[in-house]
Short mmCIF file of C-alpha atoms in Angstrom, two decimals:
data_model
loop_
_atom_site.label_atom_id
_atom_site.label_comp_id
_atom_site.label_asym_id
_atom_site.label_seq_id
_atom_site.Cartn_x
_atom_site.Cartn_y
_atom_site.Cartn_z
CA UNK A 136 182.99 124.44 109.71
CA UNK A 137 183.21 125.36 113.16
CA UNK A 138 181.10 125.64 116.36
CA UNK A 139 181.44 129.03 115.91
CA UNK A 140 179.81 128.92 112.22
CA UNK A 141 176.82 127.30 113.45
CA UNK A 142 173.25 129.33 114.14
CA UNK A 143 172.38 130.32 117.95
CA UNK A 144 169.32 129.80 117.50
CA UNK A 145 169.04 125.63 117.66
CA UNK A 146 168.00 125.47 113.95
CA UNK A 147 169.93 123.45 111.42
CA UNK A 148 170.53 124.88 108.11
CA UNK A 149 172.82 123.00 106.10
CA UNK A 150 174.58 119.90 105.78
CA UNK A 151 178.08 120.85 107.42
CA UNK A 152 176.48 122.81 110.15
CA UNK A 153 175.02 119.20 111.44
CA UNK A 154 177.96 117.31 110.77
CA UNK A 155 180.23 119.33 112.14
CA UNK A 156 177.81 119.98 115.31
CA UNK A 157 177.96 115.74 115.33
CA UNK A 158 181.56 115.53 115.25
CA UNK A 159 182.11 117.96 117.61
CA UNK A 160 179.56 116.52 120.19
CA UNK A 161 179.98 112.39 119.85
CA UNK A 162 183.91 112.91 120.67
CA UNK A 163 185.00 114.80 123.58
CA UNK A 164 188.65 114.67 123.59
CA UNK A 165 190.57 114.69 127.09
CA UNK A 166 192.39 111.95 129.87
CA UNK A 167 190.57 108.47 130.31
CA UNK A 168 189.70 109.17 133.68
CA UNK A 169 186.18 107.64 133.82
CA UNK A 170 183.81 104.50 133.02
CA UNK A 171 180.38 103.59 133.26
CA UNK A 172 178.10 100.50 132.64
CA UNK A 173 174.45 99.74 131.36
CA UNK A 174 173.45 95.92 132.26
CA UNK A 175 169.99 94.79 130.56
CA UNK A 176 168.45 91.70 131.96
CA UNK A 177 165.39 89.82 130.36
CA UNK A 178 162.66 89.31 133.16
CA UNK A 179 160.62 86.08 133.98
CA UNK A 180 158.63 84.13 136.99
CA UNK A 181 160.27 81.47 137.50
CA UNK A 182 158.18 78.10 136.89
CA UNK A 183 156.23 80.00 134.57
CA UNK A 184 158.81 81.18 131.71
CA UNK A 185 156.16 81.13 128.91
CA UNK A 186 154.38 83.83 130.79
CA UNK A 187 154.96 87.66 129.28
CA UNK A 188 156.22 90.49 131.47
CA UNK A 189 153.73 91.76 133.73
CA UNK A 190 154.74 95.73 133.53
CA UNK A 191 152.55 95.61 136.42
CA UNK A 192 154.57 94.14 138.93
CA UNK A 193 157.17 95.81 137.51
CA UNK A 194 156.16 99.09 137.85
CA UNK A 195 154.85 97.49 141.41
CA UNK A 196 158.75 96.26 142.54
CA UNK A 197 160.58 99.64 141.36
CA UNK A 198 158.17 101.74 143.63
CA UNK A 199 160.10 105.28 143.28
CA UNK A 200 162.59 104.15 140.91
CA UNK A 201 160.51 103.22 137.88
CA UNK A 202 161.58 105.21 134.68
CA UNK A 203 158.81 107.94 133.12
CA UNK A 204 158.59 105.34 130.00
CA UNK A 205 156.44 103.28 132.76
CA UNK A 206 155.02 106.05 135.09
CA UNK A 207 155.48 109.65 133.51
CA UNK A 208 154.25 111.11 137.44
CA UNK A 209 157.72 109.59 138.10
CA UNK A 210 160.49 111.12 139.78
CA UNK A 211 162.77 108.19 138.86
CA UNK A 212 164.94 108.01 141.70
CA UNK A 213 168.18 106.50 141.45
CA UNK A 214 169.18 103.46 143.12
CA UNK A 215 170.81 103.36 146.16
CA UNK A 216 174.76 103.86 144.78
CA UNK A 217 173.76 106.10 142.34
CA UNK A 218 172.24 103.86 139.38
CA UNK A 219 169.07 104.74 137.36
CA UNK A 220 166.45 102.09 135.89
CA UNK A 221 165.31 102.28 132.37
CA UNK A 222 162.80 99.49 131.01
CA UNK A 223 163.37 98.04 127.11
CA UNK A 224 161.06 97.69 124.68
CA UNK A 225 160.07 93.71 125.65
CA UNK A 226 160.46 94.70 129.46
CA UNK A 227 163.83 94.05 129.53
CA UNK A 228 164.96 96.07 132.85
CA UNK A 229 168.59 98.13 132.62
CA UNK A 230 170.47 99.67 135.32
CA UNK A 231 172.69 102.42 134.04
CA UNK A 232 175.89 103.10 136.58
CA UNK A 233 176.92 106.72 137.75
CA UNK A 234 180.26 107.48 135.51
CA UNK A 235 183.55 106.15 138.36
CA UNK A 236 186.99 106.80 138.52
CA UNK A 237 188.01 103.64 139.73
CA UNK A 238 187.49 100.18 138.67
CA UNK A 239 186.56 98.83 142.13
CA UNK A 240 184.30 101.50 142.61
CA UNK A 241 182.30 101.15 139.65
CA UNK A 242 182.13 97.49 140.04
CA UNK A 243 180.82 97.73 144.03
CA UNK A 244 178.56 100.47 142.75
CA UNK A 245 177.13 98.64 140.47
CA UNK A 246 176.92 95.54 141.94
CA UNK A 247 175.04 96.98 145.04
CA UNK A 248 172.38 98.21 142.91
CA UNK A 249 171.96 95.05 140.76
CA UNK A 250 171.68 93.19 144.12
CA UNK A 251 169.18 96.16 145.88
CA UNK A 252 167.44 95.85 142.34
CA UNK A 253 166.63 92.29 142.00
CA UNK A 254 165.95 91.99 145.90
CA UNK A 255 162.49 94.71 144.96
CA UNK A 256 161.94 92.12 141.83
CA UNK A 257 162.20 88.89 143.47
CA UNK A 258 159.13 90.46 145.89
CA UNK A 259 157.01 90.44 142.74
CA UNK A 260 157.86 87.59 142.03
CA UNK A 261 160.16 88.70 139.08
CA UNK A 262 163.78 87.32 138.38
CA UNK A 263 166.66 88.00 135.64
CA UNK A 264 166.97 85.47 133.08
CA UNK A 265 171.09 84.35 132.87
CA UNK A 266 171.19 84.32 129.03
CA UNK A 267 171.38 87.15 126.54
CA UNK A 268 168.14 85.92 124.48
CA UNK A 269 164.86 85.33 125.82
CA UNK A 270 164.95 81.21 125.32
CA UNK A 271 160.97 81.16 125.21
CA UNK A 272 158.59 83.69 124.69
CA UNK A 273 158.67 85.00 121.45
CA UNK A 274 159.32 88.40 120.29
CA UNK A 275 156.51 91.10 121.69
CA UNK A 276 156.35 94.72 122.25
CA UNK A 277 155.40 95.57 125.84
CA UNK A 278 155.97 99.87 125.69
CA UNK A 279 153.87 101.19 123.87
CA UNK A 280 155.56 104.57 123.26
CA UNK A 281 155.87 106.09 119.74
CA UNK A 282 159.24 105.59 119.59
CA UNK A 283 159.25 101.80 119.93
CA UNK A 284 156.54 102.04 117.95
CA UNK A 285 158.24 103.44 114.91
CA UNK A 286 161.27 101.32 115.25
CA UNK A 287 159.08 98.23 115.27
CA UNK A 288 157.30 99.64 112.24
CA UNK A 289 161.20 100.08 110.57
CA UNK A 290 162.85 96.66 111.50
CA UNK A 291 159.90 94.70 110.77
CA UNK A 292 160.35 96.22 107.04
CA UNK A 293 163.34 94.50 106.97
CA UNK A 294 162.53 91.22 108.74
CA UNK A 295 161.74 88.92 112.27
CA UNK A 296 164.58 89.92 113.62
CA UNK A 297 164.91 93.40 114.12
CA UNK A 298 161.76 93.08 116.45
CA UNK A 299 163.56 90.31 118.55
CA UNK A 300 166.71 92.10 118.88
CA UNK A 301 164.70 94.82 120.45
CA UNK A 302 162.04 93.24 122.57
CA UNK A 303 164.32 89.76 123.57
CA UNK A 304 167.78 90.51 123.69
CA UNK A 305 169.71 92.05 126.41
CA UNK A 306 173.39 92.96 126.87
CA UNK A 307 176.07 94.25 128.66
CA UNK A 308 177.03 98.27 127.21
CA UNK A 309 180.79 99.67 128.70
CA UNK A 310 181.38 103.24 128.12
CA UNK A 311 184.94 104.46 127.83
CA UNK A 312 186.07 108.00 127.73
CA UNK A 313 186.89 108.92 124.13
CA UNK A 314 190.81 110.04 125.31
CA UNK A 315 193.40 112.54 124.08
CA UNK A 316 192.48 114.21 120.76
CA UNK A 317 195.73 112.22 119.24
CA UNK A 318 195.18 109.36 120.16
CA UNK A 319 191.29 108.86 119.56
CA UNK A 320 191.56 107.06 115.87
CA UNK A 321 193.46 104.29 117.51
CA UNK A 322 191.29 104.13 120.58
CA UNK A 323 188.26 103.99 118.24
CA UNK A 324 189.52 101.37 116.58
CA UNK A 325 191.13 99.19 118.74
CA UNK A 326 187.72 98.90 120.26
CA UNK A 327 186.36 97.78 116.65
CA UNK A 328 189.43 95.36 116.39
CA UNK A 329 188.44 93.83 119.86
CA UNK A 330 185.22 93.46 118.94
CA UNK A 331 184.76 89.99 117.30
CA UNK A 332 187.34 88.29 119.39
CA UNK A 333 185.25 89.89 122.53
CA UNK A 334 182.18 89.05 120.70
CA UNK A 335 183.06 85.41 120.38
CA UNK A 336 184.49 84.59 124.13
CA UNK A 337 181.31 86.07 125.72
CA UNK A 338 178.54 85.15 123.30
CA UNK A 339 175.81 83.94 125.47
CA UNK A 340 172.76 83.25 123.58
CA UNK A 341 172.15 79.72 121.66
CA UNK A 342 168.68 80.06 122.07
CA UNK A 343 165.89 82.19 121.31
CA UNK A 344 161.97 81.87 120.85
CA UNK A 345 162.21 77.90 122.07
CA UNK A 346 164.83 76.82 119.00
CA UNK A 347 168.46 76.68 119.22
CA UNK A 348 169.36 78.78 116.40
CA UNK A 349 172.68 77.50 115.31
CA UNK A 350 174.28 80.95 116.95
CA UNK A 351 176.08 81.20 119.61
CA UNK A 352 174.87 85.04 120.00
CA UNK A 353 172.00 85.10 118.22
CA UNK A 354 171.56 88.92 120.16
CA UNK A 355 174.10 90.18 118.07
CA UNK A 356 173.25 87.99 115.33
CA UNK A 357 169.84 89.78 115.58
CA UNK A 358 171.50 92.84 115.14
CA UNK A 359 173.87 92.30 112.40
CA UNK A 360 170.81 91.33 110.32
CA UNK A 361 169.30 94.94 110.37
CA UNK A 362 169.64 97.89 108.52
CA UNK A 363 173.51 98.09 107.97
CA UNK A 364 173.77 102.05 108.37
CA UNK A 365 171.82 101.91 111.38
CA UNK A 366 173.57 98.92 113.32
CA UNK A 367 176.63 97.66 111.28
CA UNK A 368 179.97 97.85 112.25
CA UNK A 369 182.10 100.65 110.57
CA UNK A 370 184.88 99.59 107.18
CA UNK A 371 187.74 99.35 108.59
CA UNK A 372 189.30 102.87 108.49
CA UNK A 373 192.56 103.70 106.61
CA UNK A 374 195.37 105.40 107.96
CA UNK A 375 194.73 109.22 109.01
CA UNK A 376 190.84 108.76 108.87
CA UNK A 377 189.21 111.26 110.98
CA UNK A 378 186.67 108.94 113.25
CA UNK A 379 184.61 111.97 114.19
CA UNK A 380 184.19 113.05 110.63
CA UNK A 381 183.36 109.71 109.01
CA UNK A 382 180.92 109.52 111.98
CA UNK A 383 179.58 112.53 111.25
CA UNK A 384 179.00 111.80 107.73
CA UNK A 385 177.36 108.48 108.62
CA UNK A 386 174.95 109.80 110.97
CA UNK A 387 173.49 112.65 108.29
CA UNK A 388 173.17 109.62 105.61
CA UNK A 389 171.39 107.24 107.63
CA UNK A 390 167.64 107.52 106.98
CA UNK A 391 165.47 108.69 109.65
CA UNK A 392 163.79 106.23 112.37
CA UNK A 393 161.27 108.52 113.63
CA UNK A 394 160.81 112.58 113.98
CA UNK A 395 159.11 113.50 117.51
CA UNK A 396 155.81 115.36 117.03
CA UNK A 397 152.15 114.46 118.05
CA UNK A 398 150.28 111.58 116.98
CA UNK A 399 152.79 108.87 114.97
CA UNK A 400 156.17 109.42 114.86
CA UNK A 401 156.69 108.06 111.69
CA UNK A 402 158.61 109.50 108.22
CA UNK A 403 158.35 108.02 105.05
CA UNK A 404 161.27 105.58 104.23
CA UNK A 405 164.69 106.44 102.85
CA UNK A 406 164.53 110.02 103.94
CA UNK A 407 168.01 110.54 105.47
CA UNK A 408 168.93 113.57 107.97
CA UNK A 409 170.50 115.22 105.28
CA UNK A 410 167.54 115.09 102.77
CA UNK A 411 165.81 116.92 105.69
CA UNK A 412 168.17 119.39 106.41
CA UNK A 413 168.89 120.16 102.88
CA UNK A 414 165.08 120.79 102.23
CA UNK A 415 164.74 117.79 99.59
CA UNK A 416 162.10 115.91 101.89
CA UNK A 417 159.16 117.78 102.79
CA UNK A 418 155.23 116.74 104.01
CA UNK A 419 154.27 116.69 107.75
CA UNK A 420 156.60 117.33 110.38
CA UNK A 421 159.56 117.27 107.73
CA UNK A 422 158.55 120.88 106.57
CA UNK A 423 159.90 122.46 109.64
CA UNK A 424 163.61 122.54 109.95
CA UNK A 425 165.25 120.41 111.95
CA UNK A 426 167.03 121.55 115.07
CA UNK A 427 170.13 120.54 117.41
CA UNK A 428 167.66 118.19 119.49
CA UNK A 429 166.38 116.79 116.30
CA UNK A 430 169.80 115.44 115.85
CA UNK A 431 170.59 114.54 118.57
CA UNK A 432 167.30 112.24 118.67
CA UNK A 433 168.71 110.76 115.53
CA UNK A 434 171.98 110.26 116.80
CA UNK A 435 170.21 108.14 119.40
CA UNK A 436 168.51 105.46 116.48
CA UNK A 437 171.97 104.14 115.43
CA UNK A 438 172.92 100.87 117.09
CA UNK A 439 175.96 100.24 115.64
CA UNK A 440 179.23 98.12 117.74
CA UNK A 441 180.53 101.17 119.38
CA UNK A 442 178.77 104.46 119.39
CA UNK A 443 180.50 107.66 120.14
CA UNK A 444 178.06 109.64 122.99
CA UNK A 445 181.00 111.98 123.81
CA UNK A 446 182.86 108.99 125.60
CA UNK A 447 182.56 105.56 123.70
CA UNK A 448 180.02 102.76 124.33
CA UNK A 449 180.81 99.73 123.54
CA UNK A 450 177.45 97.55 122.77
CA UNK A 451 178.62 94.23 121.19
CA UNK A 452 178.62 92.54 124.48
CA UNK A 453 175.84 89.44 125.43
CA UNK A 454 174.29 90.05 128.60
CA UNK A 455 175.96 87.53 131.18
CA UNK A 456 175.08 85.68 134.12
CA UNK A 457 175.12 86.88 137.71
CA UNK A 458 177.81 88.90 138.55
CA UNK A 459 179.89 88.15 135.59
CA UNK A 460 179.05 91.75 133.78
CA UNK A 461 182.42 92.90 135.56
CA UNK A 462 184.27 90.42 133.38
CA UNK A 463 183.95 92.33 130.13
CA UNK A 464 183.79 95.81 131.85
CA UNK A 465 187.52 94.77 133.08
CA UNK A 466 188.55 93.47 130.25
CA UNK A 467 187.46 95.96 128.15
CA UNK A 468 189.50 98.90 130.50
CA UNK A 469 192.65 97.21 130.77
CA UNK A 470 192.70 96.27 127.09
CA UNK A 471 192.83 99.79 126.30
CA UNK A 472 194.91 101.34 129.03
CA UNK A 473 198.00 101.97 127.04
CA UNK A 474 200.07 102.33 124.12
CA UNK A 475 201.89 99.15 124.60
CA UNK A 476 199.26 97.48 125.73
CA UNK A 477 197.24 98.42 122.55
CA UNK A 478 199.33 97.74 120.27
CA UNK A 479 199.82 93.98 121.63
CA UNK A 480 195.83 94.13 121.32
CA UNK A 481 196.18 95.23 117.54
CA UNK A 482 198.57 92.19 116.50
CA UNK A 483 196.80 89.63 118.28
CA UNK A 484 193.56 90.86 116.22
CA UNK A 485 194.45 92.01 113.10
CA UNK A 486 193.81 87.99 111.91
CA UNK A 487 190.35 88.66 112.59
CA UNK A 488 189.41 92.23 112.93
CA UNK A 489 186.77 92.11 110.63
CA UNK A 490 185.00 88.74 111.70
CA UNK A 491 181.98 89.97 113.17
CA UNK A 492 179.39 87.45 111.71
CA UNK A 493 181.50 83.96 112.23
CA UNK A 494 181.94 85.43 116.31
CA UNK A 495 178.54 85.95 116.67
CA UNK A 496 177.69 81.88 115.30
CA UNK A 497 180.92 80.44 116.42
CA UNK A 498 182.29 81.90 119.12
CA UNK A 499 185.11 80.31 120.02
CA UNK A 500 184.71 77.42 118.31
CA UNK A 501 186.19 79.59 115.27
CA UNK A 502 189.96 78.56 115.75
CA UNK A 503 191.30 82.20 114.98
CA UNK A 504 189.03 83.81 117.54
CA UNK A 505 189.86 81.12 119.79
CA UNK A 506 194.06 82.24 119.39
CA UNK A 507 193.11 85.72 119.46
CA UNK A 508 191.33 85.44 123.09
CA UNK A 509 193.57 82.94 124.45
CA UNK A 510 196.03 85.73 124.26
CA UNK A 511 194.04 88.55 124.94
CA UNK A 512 192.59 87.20 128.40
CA UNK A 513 195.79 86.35 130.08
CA UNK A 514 197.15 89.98 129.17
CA UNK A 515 193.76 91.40 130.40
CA UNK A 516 194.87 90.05 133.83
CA UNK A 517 198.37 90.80 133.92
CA UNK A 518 197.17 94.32 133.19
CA UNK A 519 194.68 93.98 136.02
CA UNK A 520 197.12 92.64 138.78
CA UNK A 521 199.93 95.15 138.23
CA UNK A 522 197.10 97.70 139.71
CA UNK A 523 199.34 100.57 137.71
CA UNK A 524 195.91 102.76 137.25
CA UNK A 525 192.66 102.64 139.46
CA UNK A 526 190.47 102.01 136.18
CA UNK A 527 193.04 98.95 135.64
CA UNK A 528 193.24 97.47 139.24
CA UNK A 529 191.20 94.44 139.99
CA UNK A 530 190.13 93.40 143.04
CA UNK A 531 191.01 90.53 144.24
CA UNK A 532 187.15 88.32 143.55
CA UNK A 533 187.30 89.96 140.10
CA UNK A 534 191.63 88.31 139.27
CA UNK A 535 190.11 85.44 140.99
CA UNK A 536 186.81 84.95 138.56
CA UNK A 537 188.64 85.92 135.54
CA UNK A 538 191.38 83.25 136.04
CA UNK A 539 189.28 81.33 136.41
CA UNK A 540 187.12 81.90 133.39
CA UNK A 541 189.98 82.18 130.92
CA UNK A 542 191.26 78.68 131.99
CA UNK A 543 188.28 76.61 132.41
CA UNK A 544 186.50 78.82 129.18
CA UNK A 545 188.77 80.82 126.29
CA UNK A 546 191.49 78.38 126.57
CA UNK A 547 189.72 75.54 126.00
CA UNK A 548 187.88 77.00 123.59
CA UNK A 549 184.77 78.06 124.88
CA UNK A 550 182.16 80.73 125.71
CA UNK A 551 178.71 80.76 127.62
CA UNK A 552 176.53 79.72 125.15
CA UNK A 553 178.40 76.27 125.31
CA UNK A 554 177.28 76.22 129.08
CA UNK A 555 173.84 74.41 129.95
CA UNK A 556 171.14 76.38 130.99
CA UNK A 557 168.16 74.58 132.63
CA UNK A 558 165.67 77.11 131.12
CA UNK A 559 166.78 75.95 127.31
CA UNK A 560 166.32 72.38 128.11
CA UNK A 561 163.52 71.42 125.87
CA UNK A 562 164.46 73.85 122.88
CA UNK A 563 164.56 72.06 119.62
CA UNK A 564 166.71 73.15 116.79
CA UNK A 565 166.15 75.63 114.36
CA UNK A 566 163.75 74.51 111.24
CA UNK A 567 165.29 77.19 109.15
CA UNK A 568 168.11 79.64 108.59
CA UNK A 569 168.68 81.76 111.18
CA UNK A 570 168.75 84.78 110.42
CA UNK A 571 167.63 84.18 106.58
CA UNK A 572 170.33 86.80 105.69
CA UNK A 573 172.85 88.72 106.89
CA UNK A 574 173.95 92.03 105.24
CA UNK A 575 177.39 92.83 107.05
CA UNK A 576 178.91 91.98 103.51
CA UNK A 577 177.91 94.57 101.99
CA UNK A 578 177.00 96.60 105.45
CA UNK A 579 178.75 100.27 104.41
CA UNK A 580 180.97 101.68 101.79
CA UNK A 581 184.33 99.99 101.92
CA UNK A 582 183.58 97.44 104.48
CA UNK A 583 184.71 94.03 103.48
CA UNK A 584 182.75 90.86 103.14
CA UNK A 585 181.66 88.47 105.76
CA UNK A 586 184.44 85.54 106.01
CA UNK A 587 183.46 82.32 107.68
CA UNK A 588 185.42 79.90 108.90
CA UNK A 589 183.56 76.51 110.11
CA UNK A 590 183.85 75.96 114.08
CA UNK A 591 185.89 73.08 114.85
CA UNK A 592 184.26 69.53 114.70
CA UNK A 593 184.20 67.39 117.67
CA UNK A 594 187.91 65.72 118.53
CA UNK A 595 189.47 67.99 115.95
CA UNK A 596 192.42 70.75 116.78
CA UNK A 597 192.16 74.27 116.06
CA UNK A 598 195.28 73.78 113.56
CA UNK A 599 193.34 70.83 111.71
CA UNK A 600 190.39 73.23 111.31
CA UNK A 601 192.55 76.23 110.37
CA UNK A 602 194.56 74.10 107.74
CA UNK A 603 190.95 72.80 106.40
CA UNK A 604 189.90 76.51 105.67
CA UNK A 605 193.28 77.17 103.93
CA UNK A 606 193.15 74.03 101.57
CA UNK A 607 189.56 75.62 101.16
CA UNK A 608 190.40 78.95 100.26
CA UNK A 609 193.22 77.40 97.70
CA UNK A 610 190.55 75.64 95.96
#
């Protein structure tokens, strides 16, 4: 089915019609000429980290600029270089960056409105925390808008942590354009493959809620936990799969978060997009068909690694300290500049493409995400100082920061979370399992189960601890 098959009139009547209005929508084919980032921060007063956000002074500090989720009267001006504010569910604050041609551009964008932003905070008293996980306060719902409220009803049917990823978790999101119509299967998965490895050599949140939960992302930890259609990484695709149709396909079978209407938001559970637009679920706001904005609300519930918007945003990224958000932004761009380049990426991940759950508690402790990265990064900034494209030239603070960051971090093994943070000093460690259980093994159809390999033990090689797990897997 075509565009040209579907209705004029908005409503959805079948089961193609929305999947081929999804594929045709999520992946806009054409040159990588443009990026864009979204940087969450988790807000506290300092000497008082216990304390809960007062939406108050935020609203208070962003003055024009607050989003219509805090004032709906507002205009919600952008920031000075062009970046809006959103607020998360917890009070987590975002800035989302105007789409830019140029690396350099997007990063002094960006980084003058971080700065012009946190300059109105710090009046209010109001500062960023420099970890991805809220290391005190635990888990509460600050917006109280019917769509938070109906996720929060959803995740806390599965368990604790679907309400902490979404109230105490904050990260750093990259969007890519999609690229050339031939070349968007390996684009979409390269970005898969780089996941873990990127996963694992930013991971930046040990603690959360006042324990150290044995994770070195315990953000993405918190997602991996949750409802696998809704957040899990894809199965690794075959050769000559179609990412905008198996995309497609997912988004019609994942049940239903919420349908907008008046008074709760709320559908009963299981009922996927399909079931509605088929006619099999009916009551309430289901007995109306659903339209083209009805899908594209639902498009906008699935949290998975890397979700197609018409370019591709990459979410498996911890929130990082200070300035280093341009780290994986970079990164990220020259890793998928070009063919060669790419296909260098491929091999050096194909050991661990699929090791999403030992990243997220390992990091680079894990010896094979610790190879992959140590030759990922020092390609990343070759790529970067040749300055062949202006997405892939780095200025010179950026080269500087990143040498800097692969030597004295990924090649010796290390990540963020192994950093100390004053405001974790106190944390005790975790009483139980955390999470209780994770359900990437059996997340979608075809995707294959969770491997772990132990991080390495103190004063022992990466080859002693890779020739441990072999023995292991013999026996």
């Amino acid at each position: 089915m075509t565009l040209d098959d579907q209705s004029t009139d908005g409503v959805l009547r079948s089961v193609g019609e929305a999947e081929a209005y999804v594929a045709s929508v999520c992946f806009k084919h054409g040159p990588p000429t443009l990026a864009g980032v979204e940087i969450e921060w988790m807000l506290h007063r300092p000497g008082r980290p216990a304390d809960p956000v007062d939406l108050d002074a935020v609203r208070a500090a962003l003055g024009r600029h607050r989003p219509a989720s805090l004032d709906p009267a507002s205009h919600a001006a952008p920031l000075p270089a062009g970046g809006t504010v959103t607020v998360e569910p917890g009070g987590q604050i975002e800035i989302s960056s105007a789409p830019a041609d140029s690396l350099e551009a997007l990063l002094r964008a960006l980084g003058a409105d971080a700065a012009h932003l946190h300059g109105l905070l710090a009046e209010h008293g109001l500062r960023p925390h420099d970890r991805a996980a809220d290391p005190v306060r635990p888990a509460r719902r600050l917006l109280d808008l019917p769509r938070y409220a109906a996720m929060e009803c959803v995740f806390d049917g599965v368990g604790p942590h679907g309400r902490s990823g979404m109230c105490s978790t904050a990260a750093v999101q990259v969007s890519l354009d999609a690229g050339p119509a031939a070349g968007i299967a390996e684009r979409w998965a390269v970005l898969h493959e780089l996941g873990p490895v990127l996963l694992a050599a930013f991971a930046n949140s040990p603690v959360q809620h006042g324990r150290r939960t044995g994770w070195k992302s315990s953000r993405q930890a918190c997602w991996l936990s949750l409802d696998p259609a809704r957040t899990a990484p894809p199965p690794t695709a075959t050769p000559g799969t179609d990412p905008a149709a198996a995309w497609a396909r997912r988004v019609v079978t994942t049940p239903l978060l919420c349908v907008r209407g008046t008074g709760t938001w709320s559908v009963p559970a299981g009922v996927t997009f399909a079931d509605w637009v088929s006619g099999r679920a009916r009551g309430g706001v289901l007995d109306r068909p659903p339209t083209l904005a009805d899908l594209d609300y639902h498009v906008s519930t699935l949290f998975p690694p890397v979700r197609p918007h018409g370019y591709l945003e990459v979410r498996y990224i911890d929130g990082q300290a200070g300035d280093d958000w341009a780290l994986p932004t970079a990164v990220l761009l020259a890793l998928t500049s070009s063919g060669p380049v790419v296909d260098r990426v491929r091999e050096l991940c194909e050991p661990v493409r699929d090791e999403w759950v030992a990243a997220a508690r390992h990091g680079l402790d894990h010896p094979d995400l610790a190879a992959a990265a140590a030759g990922l990064f020092p390609l990343a900034w070759d790529v970067l100082a040749a300055a062949d494209h202006p997405l892939t030239t780095g200025p010179g603070p950026l080269l500087a920061r990143l040498r800097e960051v692969t030597e004295r971090h990924v090649l010796q093994g290390r990540c963020p979370a192994d950093d100390i943070d004053p405001a974790e000093q106190g944390a005790g460690p975790t009483a139980d399992p955390f999470p209780p259980g994770l359900h990437l093994g059996s997340a979608l159809p075809g995707a294959p189960a969770a491997r772990e390999v132990t991080g390495r033990e103190p004063g022992r090689s990466a080859v002693d601890t890779a020739d441990q797990a072999a023995q292991e897997d013999v026996a």
